[in-house]
PDB file of C-alpha atoms in Angstrom:
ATOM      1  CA  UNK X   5      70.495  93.894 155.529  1.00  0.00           C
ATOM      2  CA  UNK X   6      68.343  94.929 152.419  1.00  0.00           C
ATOM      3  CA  UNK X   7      70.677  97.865 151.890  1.00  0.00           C
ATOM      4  CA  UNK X   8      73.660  95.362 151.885  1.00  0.00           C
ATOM      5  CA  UNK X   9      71.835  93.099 149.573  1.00  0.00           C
ATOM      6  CA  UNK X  10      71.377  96.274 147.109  1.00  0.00           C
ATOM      7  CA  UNK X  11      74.914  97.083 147.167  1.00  0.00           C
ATOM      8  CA  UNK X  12      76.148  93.423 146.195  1.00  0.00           C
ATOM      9  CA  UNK X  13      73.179  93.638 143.265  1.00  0.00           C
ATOM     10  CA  UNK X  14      74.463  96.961 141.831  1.00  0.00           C
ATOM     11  CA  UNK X  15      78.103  96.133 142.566  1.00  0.00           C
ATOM     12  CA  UNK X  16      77.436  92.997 140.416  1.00  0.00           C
ATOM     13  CA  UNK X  17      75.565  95.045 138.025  1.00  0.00           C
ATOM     14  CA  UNK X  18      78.450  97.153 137.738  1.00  0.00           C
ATOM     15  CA  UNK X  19      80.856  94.586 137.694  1.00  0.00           C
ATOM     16  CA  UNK X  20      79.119  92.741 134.354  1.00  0.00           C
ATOM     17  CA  UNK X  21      78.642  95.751 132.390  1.00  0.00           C
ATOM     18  CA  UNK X  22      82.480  96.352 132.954  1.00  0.00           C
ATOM     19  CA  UNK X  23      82.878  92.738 131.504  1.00  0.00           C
ATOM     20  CA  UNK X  24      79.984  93.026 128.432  1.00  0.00           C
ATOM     21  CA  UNK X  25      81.915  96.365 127.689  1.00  0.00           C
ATOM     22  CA  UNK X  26      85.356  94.896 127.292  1.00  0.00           C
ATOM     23  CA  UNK X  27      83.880  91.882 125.281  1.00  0.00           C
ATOM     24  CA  UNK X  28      82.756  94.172 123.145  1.00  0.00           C
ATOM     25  CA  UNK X  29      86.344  95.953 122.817  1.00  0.00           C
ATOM     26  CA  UNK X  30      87.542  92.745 122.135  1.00  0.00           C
ATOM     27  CA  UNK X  31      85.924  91.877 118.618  1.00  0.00           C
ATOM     28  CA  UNK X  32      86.760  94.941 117.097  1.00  0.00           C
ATOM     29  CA  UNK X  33      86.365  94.106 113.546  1.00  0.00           C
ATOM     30  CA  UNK X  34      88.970  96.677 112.055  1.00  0.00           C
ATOM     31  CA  UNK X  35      91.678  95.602 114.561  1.00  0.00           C
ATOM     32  CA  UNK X  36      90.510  91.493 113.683  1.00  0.00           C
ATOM     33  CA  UNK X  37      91.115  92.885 110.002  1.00  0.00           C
ATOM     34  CA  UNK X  38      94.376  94.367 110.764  1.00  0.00           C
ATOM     35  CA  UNK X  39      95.290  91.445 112.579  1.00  0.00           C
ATOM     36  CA  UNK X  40      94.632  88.806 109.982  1.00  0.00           C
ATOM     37  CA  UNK X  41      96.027  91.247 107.246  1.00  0.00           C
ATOM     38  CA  UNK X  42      99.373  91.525 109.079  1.00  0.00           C
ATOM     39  CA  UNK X  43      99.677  87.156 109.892  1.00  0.00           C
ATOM     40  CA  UNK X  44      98.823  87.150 106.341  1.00  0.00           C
ATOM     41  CA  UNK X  45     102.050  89.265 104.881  1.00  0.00           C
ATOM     42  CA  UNK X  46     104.003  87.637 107.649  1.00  0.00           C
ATOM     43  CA  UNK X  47     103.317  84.454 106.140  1.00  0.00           C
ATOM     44  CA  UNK X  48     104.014  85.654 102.848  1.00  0.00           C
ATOM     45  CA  UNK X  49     107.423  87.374 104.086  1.00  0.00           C
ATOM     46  CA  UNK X  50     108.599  84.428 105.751  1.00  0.00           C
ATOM     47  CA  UNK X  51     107.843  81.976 102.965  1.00  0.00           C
ATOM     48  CA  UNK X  52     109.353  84.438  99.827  1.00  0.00           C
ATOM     49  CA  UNK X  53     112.088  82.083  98.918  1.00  0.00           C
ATOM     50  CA  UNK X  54     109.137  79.885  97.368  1.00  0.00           C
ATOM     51  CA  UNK X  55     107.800  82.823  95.426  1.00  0.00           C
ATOM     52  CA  UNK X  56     111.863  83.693  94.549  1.00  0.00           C
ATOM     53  CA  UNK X  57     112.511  82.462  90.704  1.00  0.00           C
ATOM     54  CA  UNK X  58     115.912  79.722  91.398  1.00  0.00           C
ATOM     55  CA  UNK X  59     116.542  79.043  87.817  1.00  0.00           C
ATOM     56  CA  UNK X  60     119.851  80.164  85.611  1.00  0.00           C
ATOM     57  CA  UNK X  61     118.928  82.760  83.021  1.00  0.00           C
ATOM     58  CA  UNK X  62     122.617  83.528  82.175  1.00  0.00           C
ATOM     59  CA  UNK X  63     122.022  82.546  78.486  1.00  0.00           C
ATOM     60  CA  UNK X  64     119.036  84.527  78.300  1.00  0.00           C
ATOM     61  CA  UNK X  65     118.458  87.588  76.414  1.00  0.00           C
ATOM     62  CA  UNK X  66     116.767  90.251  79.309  1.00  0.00           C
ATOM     63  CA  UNK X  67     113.973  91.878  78.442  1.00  0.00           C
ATOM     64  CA  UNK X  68     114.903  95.693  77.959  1.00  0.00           C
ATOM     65  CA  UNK X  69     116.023  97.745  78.935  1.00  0.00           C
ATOM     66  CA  UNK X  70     117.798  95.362  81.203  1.00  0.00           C
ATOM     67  CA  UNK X  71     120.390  94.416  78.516  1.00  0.00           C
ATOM     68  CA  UNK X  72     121.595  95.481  75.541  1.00  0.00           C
ATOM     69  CA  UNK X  73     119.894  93.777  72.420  1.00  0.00           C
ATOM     70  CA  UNK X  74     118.975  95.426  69.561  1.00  0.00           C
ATOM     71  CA  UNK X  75     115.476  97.646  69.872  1.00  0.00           C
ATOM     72  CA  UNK X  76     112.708  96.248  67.759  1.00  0.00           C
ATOM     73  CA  UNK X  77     111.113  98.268  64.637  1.00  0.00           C
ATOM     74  CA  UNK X  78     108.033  99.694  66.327  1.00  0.00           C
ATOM     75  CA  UNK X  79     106.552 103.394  66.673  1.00  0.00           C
ATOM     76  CA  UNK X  80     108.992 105.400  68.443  1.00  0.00           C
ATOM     77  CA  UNK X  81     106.267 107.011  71.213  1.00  0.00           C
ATOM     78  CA  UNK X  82     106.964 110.764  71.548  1.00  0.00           C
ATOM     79  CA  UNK X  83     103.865 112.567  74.193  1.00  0.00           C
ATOM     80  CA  UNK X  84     101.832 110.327  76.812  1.00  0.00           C
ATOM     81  CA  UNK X  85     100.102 111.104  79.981  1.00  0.00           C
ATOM     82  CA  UNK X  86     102.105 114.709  80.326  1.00  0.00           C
ATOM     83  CA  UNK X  87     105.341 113.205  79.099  1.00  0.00           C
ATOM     84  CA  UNK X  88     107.419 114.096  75.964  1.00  0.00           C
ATOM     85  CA  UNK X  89     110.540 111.154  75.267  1.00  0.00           C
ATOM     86  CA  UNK X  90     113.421 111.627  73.575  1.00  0.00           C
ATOM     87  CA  UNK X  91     115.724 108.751  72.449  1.00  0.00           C
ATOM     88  CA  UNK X  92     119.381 108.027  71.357  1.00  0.00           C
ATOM     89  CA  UNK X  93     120.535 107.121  68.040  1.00  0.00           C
ATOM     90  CA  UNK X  94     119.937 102.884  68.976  1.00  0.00           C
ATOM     91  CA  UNK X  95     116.140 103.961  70.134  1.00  0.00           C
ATOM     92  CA  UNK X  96     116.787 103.754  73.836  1.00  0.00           C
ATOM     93  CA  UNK X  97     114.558 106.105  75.999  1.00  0.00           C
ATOM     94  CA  UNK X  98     117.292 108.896  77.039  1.00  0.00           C
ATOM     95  CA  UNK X  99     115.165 111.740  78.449  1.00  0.00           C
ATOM     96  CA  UNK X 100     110.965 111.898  79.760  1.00  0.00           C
ATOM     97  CA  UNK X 101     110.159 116.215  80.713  1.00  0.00           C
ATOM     98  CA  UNK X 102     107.200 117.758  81.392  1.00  0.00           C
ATOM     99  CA  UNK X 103     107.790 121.744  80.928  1.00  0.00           C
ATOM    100  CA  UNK X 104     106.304 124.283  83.716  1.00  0.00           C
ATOM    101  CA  UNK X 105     102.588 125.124  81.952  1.00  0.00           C
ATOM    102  CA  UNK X 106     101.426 128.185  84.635  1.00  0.00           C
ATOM    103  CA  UNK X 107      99.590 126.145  86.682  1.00  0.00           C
ATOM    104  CA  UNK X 108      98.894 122.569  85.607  1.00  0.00           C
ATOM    105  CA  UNK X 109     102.683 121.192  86.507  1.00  0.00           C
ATOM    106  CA  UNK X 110     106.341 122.227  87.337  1.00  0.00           C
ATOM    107  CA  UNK X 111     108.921 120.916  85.213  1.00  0.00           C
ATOM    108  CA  UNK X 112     110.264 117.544  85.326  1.00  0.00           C
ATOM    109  CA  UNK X 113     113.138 115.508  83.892  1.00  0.00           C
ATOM    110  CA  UNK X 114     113.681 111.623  84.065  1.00  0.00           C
ATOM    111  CA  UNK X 115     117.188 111.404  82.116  1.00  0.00           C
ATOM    112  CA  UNK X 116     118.147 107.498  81.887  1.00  0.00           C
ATOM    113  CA  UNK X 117     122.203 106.424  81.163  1.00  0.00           C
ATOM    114  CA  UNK X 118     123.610 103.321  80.062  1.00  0.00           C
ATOM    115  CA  UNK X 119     125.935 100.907  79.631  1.00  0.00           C
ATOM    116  CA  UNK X 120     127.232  97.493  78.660  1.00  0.00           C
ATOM    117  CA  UNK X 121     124.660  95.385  80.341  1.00  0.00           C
ATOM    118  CA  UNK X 122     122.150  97.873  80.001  1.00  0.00           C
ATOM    119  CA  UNK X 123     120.264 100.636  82.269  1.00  0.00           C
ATOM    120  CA  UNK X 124     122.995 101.924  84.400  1.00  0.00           C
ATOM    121  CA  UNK X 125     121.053 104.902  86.050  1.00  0.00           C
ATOM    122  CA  UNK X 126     117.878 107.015  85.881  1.00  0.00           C
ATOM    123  CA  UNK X 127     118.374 110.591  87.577  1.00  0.00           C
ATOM    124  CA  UNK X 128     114.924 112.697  88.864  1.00  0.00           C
ATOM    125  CA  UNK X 129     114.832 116.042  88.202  1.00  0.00           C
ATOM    126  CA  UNK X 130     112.337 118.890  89.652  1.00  0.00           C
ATOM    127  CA  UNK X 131     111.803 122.657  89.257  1.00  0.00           C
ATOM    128  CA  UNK X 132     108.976 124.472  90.275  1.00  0.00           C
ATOM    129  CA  UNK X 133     109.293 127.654  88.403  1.00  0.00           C
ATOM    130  CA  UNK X 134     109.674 128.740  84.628  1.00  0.00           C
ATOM    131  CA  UNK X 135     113.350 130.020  83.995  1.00  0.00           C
ATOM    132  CA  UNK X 136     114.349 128.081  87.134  1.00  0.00           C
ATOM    133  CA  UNK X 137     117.232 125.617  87.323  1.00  0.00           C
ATOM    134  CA  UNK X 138     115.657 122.386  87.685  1.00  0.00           C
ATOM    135  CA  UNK X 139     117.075 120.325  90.850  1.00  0.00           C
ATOM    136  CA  UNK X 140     118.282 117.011  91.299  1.00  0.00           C
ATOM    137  CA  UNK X 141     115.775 115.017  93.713  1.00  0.00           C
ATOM    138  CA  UNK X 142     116.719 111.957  93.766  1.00  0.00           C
ATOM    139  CA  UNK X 143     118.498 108.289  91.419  1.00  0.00           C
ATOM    140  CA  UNK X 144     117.958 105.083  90.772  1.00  0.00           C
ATOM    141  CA  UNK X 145     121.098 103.143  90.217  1.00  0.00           C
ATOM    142  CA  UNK X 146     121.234  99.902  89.195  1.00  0.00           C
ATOM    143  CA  UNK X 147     124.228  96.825  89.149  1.00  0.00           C
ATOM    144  CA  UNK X 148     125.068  93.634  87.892  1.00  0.00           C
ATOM    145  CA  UNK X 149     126.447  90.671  89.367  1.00  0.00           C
ATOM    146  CA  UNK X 150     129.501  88.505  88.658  1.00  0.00           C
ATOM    147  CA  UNK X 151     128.331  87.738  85.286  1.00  0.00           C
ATOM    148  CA  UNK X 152     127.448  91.249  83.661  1.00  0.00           C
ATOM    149  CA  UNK X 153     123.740  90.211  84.224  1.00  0.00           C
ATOM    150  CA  UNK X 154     121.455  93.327  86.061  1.00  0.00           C
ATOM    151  CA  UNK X 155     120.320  91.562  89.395  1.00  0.00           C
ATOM    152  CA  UNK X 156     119.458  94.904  91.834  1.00  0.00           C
ATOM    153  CA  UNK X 157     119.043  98.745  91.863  1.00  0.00           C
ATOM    154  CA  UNK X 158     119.197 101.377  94.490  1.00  0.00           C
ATOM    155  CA  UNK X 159     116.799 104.479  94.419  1.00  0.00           C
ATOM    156  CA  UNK X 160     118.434 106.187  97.168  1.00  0.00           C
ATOM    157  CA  UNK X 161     116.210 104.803  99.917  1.00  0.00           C
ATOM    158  CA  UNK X 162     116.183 100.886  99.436  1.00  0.00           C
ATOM    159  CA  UNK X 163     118.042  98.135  97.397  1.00  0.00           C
ATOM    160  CA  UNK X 164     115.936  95.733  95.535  1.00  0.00           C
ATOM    161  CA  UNK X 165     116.835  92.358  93.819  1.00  0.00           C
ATOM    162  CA  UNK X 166     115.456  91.618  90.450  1.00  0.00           C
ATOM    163  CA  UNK X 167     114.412  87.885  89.181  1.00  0.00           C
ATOM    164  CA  UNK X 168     113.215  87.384  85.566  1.00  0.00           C
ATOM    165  CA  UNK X 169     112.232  84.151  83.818  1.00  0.00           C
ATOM    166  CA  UNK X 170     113.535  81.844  81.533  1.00  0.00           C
ATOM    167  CA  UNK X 171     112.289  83.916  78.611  1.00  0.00           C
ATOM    168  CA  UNK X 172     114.317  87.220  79.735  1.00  0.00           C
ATOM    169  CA  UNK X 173     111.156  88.938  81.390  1.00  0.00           C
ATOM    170  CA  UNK X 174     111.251  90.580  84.765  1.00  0.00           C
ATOM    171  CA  UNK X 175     108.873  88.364  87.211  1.00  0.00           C
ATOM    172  CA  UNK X 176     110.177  89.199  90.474  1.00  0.00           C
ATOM    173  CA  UNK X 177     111.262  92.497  92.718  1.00  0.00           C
ATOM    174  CA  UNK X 178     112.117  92.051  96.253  1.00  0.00           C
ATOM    175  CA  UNK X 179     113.275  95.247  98.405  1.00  0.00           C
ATOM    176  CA  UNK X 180     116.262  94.404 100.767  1.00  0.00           C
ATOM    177  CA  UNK X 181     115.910  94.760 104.379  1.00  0.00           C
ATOM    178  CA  UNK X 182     120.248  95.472 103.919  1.00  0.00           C
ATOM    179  CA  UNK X 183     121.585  96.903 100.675  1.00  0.00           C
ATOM    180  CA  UNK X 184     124.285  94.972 100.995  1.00  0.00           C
ATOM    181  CA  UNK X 185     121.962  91.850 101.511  1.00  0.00           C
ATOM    182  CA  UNK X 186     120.757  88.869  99.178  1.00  0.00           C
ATOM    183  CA  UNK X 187     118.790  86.909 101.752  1.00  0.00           C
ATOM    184  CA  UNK X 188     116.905  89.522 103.968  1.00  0.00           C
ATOM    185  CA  UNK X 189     114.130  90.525 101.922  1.00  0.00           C
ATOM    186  CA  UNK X 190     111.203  92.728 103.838  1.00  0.00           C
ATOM    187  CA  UNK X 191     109.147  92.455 101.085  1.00  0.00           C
ATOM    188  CA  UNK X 192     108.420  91.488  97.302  1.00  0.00           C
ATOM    189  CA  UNK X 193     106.132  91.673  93.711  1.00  0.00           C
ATOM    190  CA  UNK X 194     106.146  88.207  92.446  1.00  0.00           C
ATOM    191  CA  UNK X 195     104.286  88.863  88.536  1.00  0.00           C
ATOM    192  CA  UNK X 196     102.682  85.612  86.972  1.00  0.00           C
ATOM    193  CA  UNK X 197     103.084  85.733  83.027  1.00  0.00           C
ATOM    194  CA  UNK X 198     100.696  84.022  80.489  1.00  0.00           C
ATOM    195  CA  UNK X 199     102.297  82.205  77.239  1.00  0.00           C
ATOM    196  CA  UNK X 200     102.148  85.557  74.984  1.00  0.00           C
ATOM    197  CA  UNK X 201     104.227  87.410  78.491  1.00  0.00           C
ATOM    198  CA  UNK X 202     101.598  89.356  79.477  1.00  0.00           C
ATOM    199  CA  UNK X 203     100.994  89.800  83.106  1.00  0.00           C
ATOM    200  CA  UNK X 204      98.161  88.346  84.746  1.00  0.00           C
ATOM    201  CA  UNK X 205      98.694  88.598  88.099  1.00  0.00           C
ATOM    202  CA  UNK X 206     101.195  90.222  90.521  1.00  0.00           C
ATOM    203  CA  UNK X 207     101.413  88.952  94.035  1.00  0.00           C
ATOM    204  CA  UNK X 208     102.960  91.872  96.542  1.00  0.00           C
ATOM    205  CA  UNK X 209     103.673  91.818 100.279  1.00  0.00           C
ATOM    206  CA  UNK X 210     105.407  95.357  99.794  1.00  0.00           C
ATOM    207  CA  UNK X 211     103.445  98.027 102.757  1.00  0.00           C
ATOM    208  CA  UNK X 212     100.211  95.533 102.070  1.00  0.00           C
ATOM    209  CA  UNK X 213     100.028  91.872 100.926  1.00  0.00           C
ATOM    210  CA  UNK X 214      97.878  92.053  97.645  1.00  0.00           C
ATOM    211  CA  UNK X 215      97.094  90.188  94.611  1.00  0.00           C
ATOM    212  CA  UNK X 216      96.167  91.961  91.495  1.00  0.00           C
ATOM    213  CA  UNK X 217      94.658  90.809  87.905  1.00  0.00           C
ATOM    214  CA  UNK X 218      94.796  92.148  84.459  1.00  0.00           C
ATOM    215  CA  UNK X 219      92.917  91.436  81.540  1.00  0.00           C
ATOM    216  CA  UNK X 220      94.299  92.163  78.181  1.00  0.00           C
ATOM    217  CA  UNK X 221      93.136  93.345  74.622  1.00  0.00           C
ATOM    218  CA  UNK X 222      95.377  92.103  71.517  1.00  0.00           C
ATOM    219  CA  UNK X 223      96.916  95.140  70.472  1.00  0.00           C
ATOM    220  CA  UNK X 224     100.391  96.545  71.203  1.00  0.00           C
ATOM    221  CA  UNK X 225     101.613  98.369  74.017  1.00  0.00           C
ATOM    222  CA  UNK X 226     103.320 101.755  73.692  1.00  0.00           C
ATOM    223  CA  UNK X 227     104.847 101.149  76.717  1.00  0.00           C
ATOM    224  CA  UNK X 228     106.457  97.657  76.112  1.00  0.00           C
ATOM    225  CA  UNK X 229     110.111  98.158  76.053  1.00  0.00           C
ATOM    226  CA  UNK X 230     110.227 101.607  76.156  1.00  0.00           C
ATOM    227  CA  UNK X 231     112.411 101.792  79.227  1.00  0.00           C
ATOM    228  CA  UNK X 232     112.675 103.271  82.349  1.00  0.00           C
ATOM    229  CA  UNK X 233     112.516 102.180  86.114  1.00  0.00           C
ATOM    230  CA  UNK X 234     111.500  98.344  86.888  1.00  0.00           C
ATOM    231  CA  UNK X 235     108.000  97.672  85.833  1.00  0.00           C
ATOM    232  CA  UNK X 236     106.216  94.252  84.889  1.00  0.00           C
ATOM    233  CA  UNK X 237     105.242  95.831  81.802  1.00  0.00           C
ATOM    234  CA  UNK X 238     103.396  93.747  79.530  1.00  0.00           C
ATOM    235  CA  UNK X 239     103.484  93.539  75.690  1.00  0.00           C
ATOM    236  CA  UNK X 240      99.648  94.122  75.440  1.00  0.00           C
ATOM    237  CA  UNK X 241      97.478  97.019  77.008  1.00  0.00           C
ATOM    238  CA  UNK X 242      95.751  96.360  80.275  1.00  0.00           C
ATOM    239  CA  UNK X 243      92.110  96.545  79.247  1.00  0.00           C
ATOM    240  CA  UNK X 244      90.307  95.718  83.137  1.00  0.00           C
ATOM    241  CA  UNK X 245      92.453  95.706  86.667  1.00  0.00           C
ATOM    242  CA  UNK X 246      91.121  94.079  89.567  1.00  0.00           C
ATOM    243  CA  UNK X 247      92.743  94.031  93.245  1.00  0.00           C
ATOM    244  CA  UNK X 248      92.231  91.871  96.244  1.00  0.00           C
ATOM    245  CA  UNK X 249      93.762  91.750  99.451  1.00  0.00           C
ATOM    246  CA  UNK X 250      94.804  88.279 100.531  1.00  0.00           C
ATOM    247  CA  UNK X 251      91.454  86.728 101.680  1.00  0.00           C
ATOM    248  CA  UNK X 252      89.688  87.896  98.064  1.00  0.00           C
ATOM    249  CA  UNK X 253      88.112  91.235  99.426  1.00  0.00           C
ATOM    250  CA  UNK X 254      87.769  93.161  96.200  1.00  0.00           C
ATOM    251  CA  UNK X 255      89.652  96.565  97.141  1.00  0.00           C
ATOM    252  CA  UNK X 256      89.263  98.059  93.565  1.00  0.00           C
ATOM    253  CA  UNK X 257      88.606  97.171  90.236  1.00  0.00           C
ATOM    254  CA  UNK X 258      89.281  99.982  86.797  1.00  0.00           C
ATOM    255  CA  UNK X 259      88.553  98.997  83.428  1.00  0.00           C
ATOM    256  CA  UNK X 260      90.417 101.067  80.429  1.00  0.00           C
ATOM    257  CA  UNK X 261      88.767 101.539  76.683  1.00  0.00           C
ATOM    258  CA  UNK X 262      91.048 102.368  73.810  1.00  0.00           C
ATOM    259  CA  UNK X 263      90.957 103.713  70.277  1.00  0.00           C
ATOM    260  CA  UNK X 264      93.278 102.430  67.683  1.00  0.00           C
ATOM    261  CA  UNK X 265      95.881 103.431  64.714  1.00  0.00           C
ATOM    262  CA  UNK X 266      95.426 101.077  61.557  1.00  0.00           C
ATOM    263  CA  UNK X 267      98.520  99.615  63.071  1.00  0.00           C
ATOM    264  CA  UNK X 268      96.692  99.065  66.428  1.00  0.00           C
ATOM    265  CA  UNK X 269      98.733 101.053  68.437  1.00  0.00           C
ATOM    266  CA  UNK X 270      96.330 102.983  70.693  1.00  0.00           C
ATOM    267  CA  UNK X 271      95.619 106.576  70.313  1.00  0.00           C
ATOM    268  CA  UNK X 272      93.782 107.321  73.360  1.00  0.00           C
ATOM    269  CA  UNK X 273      93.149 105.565  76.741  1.00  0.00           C
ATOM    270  CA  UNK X 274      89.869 106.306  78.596  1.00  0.00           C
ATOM    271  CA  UNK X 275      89.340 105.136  82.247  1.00  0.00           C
ATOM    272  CA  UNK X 276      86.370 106.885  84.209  1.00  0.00           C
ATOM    273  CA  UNK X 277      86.834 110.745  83.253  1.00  0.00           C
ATOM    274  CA  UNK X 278      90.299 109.974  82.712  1.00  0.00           C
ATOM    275  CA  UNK X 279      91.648 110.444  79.141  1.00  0.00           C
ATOM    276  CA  UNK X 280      95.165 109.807  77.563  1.00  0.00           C
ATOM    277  CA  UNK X 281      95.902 110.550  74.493  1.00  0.00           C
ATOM    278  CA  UNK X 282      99.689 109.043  72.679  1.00  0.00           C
ATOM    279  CA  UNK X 283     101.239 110.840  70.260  1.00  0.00           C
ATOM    280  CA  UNK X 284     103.957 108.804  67.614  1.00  0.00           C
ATOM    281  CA  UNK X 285     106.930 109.612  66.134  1.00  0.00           C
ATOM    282  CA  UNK X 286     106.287 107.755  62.886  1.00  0.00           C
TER     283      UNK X 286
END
């Protein structure tokens, strides 16, 4: 009898560290993280329409390079971050290379075409070797819809809808679940401008949902109309960065110090150990 009692006590013993132990598997706090992270960009997903811009823009002048209104009088930028530019005879970014250096980089090319209604197509180059042909990698294409207005681009993997705001500026890029699609969106950048256009906050369910901040000083950007693929570029230089995932953990935060021309464009661009330095045509 006592050895029957002593099997029903370990048996039970058994039996409720088997149960404590799978609790415990239960409230796994990076699976409860994952979790909440994935209802939250399913929420976001299935509610995009209300982050989609619905107004008529048609008598708008876009934002370049997304049409084709006259280039401002501004410093024509010629070297950044391992860059050179070159430009056409209107001022339009035509060509950004990087030449082989031994053992820093291998030679790039960004070569950008257009047309009528604007950027029609940027083509990648690559080559890994000096005296090397470089390669074709990959292109972005882009097209308008019945109007002559840009409204999507391709870049060989995805198609993506484009939204800008009653002022011309880009606010909204949503990649297609179907190129061929204008209602099956699998995920999206919705940008928040203030009342000088500068972006201060970009909402994105693309791979993670996220929200991120930016703080601005009050000098021009270099990069502001230059060109090139679809960015929410702003027309003042991001001076502090901050992003959150959707419940307001802080993932990251970078702040960025300049120094100035007498014109205040910047010169150089410090962030940590990182420096940039921007050389001008004029």
């Amino acid at each position: 009898m006592r050895t029957f009692l002593k099997l029903i006590t370990i048996s039970c013993l058994v039996l409720a560290c088997h149960s404590k132990e799978s609790a415990i598997q239960l409230v796994n706090p990076q699976t409860t993280q994952e979790q909440e992270q994935a209802a939250l960009t399913k929420k976001l997903e299935d509610n995009w329409l209300l982050d989609l811009p619905t107004f008529d823009d048609s008598a708008i002048d876009r934002q370049l390079p997304y049409s084709p209104v006259a280039l401002p009088t501004r410093p024509r930028l010629l070297k950044a971050d391992g860059l050179t530019y070159r430009y056409d005879s209107l001022g339009r970014l035509v060509e950004g290379y990087a030449n082989y250096t031994g053992t820093d980089i291998a030679s790039t090319r960004q070569v950008y075409q257009y047309d009528k209604q604007g950027l029609q197509q940027v083509s990648f180059y690559w080559g890994s070797y000096p005296g090397t042909p470089l390669w074709l990698t990959r292109q972005t294409t882009f097209f308008s819809n019945q109007g002559g207005r840009i409204d999507r681009y391709f870049d060989g993997t995805f198609a993506y809808l484009l939204r800008f705001d009653q002022s011309g500026y880009l606010i909204w890029s949503g990649a297609l679940k179907e190129q061929n699609s204008s209602t099956q969106v699998k995920g999206y950048s919705r940008a928040v401008r203030d009342s000088y256009h500068n972006v201060r906050l970009i909402r994105s369910t693309l791979e993670k949902a996220y929200t991120t901040e930016y703080e601005y000083d009050d000098k021009p950007n270099p990069f502001y109309l230059l060109g090139g693929l679809p960015a929410f570029t702003s027309p003042n230089n991001v001076i502090k960065e901050t992003k959150r995932d959707q419940a307001g953990k802080l993932l990251s935060e970078i702040e960025y110090s300049y120094d100035y021309r007498a014109d205040g464009y910047p010169i150089r661009k410090r962030s940590g150990t990182t420096v940039v330095d921007f050389v001008y045509a004029n």
